[in-house]
PDB file of C-alpha atoms and ligand atoms in Angstrom:
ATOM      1  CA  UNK M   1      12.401 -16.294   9.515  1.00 49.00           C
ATOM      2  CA  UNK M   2      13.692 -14.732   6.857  1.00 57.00           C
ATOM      3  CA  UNK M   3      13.561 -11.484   5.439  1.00 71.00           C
ATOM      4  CA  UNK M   4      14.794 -10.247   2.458  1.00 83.00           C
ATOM      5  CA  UNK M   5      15.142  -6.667   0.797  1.00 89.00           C
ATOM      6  CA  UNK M   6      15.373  -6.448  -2.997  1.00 91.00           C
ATOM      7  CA  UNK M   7      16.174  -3.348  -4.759  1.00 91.00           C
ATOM      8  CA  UNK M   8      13.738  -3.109  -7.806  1.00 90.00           C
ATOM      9  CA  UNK M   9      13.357   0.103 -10.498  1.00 92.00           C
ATOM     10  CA  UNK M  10      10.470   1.596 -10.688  1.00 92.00           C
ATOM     11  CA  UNK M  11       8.162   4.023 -12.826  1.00 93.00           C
ATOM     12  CA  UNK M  12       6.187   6.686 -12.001  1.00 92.00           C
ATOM     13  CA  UNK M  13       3.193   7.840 -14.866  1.00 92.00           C
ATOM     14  CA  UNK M  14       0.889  10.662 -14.922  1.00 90.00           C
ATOM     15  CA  UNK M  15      -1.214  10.912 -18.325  1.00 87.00           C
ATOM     16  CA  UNK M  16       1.350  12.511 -20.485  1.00 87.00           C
ATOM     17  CA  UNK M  17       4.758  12.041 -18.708  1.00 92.00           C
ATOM     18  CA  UNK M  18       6.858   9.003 -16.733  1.00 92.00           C
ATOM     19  CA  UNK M  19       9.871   9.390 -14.204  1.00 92.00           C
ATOM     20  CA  UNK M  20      11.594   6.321 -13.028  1.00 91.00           C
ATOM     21  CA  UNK M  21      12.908   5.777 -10.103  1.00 92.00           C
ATOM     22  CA  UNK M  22      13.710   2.736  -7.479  1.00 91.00           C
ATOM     23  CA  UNK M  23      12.275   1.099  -4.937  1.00 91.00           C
ATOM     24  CA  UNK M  24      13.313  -1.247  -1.744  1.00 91.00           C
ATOM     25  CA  UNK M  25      10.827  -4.205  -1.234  1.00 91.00           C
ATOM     26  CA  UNK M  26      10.359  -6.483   1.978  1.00 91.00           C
ATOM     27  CA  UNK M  27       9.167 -10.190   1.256  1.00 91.00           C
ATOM     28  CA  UNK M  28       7.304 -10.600   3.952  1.00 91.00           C
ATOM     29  CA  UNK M  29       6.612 -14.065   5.752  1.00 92.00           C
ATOM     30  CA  UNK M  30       3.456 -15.989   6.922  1.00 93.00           C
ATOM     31  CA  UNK M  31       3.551 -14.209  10.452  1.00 93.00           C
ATOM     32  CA  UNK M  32       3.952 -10.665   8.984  1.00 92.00           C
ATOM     33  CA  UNK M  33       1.074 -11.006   6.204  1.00 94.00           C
ATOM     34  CA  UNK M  34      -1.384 -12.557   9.086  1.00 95.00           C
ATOM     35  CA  UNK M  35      -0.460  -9.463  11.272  1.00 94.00           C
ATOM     36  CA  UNK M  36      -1.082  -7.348   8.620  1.00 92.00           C
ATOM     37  CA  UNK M  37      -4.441  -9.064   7.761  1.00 95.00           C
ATOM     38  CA  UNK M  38      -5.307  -8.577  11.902  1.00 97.00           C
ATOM     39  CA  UNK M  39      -4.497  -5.379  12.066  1.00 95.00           C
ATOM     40  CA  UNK M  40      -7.088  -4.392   9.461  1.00 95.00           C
ATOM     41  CA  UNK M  41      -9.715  -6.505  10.135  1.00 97.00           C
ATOM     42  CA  UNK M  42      -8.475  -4.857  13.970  1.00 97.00           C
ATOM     43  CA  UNK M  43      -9.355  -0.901  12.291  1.00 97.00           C
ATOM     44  CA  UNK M  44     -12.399  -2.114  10.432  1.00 97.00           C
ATOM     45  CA  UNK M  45     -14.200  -3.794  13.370  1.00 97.00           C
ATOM     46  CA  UNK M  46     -13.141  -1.054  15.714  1.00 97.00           C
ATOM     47  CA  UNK M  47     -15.101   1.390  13.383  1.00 97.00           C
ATOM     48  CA  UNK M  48     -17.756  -0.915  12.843  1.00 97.00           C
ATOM     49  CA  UNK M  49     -18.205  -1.180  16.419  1.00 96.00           C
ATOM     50  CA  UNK M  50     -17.809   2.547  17.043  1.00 96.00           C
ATOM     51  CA  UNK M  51     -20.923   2.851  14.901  1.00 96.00           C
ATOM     52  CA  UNK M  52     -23.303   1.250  17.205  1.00 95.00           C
ATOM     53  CA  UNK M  53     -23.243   4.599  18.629  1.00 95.00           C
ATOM     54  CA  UNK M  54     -24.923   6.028  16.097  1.00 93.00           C
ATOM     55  CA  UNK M  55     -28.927   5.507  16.044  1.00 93.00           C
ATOM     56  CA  UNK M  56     -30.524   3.791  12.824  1.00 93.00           C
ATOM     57  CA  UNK M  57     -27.468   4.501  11.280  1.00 93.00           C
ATOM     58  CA  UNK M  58     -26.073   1.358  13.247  1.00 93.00           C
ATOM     59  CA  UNK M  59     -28.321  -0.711  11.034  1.00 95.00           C
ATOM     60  CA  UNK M  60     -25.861  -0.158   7.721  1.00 96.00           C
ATOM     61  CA  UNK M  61     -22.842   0.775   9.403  1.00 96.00           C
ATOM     62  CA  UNK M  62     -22.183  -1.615  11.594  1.00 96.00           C
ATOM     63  CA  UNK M  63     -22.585  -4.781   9.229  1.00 96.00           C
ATOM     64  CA  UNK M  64     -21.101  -3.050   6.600  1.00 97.00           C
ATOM     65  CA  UNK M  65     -17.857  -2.568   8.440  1.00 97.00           C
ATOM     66  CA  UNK M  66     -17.898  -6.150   9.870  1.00 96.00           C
ATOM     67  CA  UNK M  67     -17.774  -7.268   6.055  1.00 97.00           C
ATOM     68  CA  UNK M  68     -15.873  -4.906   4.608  1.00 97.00           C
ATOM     69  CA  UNK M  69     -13.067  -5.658   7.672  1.00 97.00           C
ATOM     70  CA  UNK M  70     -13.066  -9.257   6.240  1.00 97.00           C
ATOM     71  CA  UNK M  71     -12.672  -8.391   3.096  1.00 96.00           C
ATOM     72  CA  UNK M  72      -9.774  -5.784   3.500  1.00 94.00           C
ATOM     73  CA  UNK M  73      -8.064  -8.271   5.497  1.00 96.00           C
ATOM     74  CA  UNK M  74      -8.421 -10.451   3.563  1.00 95.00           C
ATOM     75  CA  UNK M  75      -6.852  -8.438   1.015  1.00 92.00           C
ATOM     76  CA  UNK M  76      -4.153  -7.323   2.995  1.00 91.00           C
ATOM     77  CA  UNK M  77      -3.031 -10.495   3.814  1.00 93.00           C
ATOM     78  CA  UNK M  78      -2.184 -12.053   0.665  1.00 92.00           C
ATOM     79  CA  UNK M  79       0.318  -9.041  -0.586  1.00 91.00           C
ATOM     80  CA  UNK M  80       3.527 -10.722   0.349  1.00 89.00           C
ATOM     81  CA  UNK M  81       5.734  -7.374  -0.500  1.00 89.00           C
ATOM     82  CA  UNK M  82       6.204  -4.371   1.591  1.00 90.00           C
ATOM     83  CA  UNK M  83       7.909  -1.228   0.691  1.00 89.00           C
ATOM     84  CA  UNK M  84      10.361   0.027   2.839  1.00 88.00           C
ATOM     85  CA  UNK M  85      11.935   2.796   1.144  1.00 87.00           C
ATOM     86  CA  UNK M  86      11.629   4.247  -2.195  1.00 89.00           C
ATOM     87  CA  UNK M  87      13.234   7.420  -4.295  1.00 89.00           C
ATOM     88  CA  UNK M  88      11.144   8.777  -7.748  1.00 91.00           C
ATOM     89  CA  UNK M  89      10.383  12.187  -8.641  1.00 92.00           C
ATOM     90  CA  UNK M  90       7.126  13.449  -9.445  1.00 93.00           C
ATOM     91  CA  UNK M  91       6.616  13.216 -13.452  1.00 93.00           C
ATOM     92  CA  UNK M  92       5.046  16.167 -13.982  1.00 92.00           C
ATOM     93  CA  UNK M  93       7.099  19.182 -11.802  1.00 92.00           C
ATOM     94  CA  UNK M  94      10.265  16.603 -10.632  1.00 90.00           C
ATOM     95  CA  UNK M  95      10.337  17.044  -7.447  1.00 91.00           C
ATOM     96  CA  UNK M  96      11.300  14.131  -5.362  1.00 90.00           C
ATOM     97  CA  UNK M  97       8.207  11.974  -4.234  1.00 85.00           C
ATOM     98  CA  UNK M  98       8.619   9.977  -0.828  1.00 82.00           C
ATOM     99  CA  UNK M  99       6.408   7.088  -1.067  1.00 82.00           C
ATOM    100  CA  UNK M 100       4.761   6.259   1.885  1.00 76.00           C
ATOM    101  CA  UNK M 101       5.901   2.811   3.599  1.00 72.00           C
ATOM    102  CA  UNK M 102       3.165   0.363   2.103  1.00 80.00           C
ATOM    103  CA  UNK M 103       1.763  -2.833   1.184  1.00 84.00           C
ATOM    104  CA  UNK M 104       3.086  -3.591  -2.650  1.00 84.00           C
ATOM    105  CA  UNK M 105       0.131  -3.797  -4.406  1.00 85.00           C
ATOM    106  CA  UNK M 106       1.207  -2.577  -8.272  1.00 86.00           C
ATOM    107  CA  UNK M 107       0.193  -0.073  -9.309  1.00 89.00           C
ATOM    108  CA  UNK M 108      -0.026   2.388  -6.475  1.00 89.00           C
ATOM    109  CA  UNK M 109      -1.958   5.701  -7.044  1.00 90.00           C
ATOM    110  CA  UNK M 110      -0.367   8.653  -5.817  1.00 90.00           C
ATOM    111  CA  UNK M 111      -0.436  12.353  -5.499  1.00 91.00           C
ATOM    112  CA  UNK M 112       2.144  15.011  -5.817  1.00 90.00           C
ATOM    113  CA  UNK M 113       2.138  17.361  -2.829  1.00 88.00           C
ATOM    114  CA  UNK M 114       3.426  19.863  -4.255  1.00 90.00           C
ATOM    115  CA  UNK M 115       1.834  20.147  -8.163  1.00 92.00           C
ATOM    116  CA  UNK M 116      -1.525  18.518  -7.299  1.00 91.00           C
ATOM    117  CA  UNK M 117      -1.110  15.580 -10.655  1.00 90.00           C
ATOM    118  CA  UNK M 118      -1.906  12.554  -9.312  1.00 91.00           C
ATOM    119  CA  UNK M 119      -0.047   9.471 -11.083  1.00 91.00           C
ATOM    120  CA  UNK M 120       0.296   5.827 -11.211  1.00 92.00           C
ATOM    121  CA  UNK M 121       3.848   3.452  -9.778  1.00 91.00           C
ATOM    122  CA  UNK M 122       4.307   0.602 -11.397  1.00 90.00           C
ATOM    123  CA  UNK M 123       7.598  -1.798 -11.298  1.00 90.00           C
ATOM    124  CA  UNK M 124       9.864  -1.131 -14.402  1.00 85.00           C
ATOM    125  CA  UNK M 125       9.185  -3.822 -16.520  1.00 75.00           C
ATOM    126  CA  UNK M 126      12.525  -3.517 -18.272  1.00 65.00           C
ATOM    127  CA  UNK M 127      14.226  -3.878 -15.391  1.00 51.00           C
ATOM    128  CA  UNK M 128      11.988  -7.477 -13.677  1.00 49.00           C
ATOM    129  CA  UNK M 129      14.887  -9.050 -12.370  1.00 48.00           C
ATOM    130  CA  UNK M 130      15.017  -7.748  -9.116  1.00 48.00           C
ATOM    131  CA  UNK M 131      18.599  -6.880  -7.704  1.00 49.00           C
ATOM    132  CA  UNK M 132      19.245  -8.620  -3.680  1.00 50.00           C
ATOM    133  CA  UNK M 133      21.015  -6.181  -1.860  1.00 51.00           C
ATOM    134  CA  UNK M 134      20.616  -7.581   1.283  1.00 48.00           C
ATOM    135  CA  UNK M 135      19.343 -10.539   3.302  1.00 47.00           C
ATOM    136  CA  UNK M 136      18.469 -10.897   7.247  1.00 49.00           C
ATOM    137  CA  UNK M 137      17.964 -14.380   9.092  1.00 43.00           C
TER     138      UNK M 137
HETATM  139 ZN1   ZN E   1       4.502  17.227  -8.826  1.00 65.90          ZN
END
């Protein structure tokens, strides 16, 4: 299977202010995106069944994680991008924000650690083409 990395630029905006920045994407294949998909319907179940524990509350919990599991698989499992590494700064102090290793799914909502703003990532639309760096069979 293969696997490639692109390099793409991307942008980071809070209300007033933007910051751009780059990020490395992973395609990922058929088997990746089902594991993905199992592994949350895996978490949501696993709560759902955790709940039975819990009297009468059982009643909402319990079917209510069984769906939702379906549905955030489900949703999990038809991203086909994964980021593996990324470099932006925070728009609103500049400090440099280290994206945690997730599922693409544009934009992504994120908070500074250190000033508190929360802001939005989005891929730089000026800059679509995406840039192969490197490519693994
Ligand atoms: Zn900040």
């Amino acid at each position: 299977m293969s696997r490639e990395i692109s390099q793409i630029g991307i942008v980071a905006q809070s209300s007033q202010k933007t910051a751009s920045g780059f990020a490395r994407i992973q395609t990922l294949g058929p088997s990746d995106r089902i594991k993905n998909a199992l592994r949350q319907l895996g978490l949501y179940w696993g709560i759902g069944l955790f709940c039975v524990l819990f009297p009468l509350l059982h009643f909402i919990l319990v079917p209510f994680f069984l769906i939702f599991g379906v549905f955030m698989s489900v949703r999990a499992g038809v991203v086909d991008r994964e980021l593996v590494d990324s470099s932006v700064a925070c728009p609103e102090c500049g400090k440099p924000f280290q994206l945690k290793t997730a599922l693409a799914r544009w934009p992504l909502n994120e908070v500074c650690q250190s000033c508190r703003w929360s802001f939005a990532i989005l891929p730089d639309s000026r800059n679509l083409s995406a840039q192969k760096i490197s490519s693994r069979g």
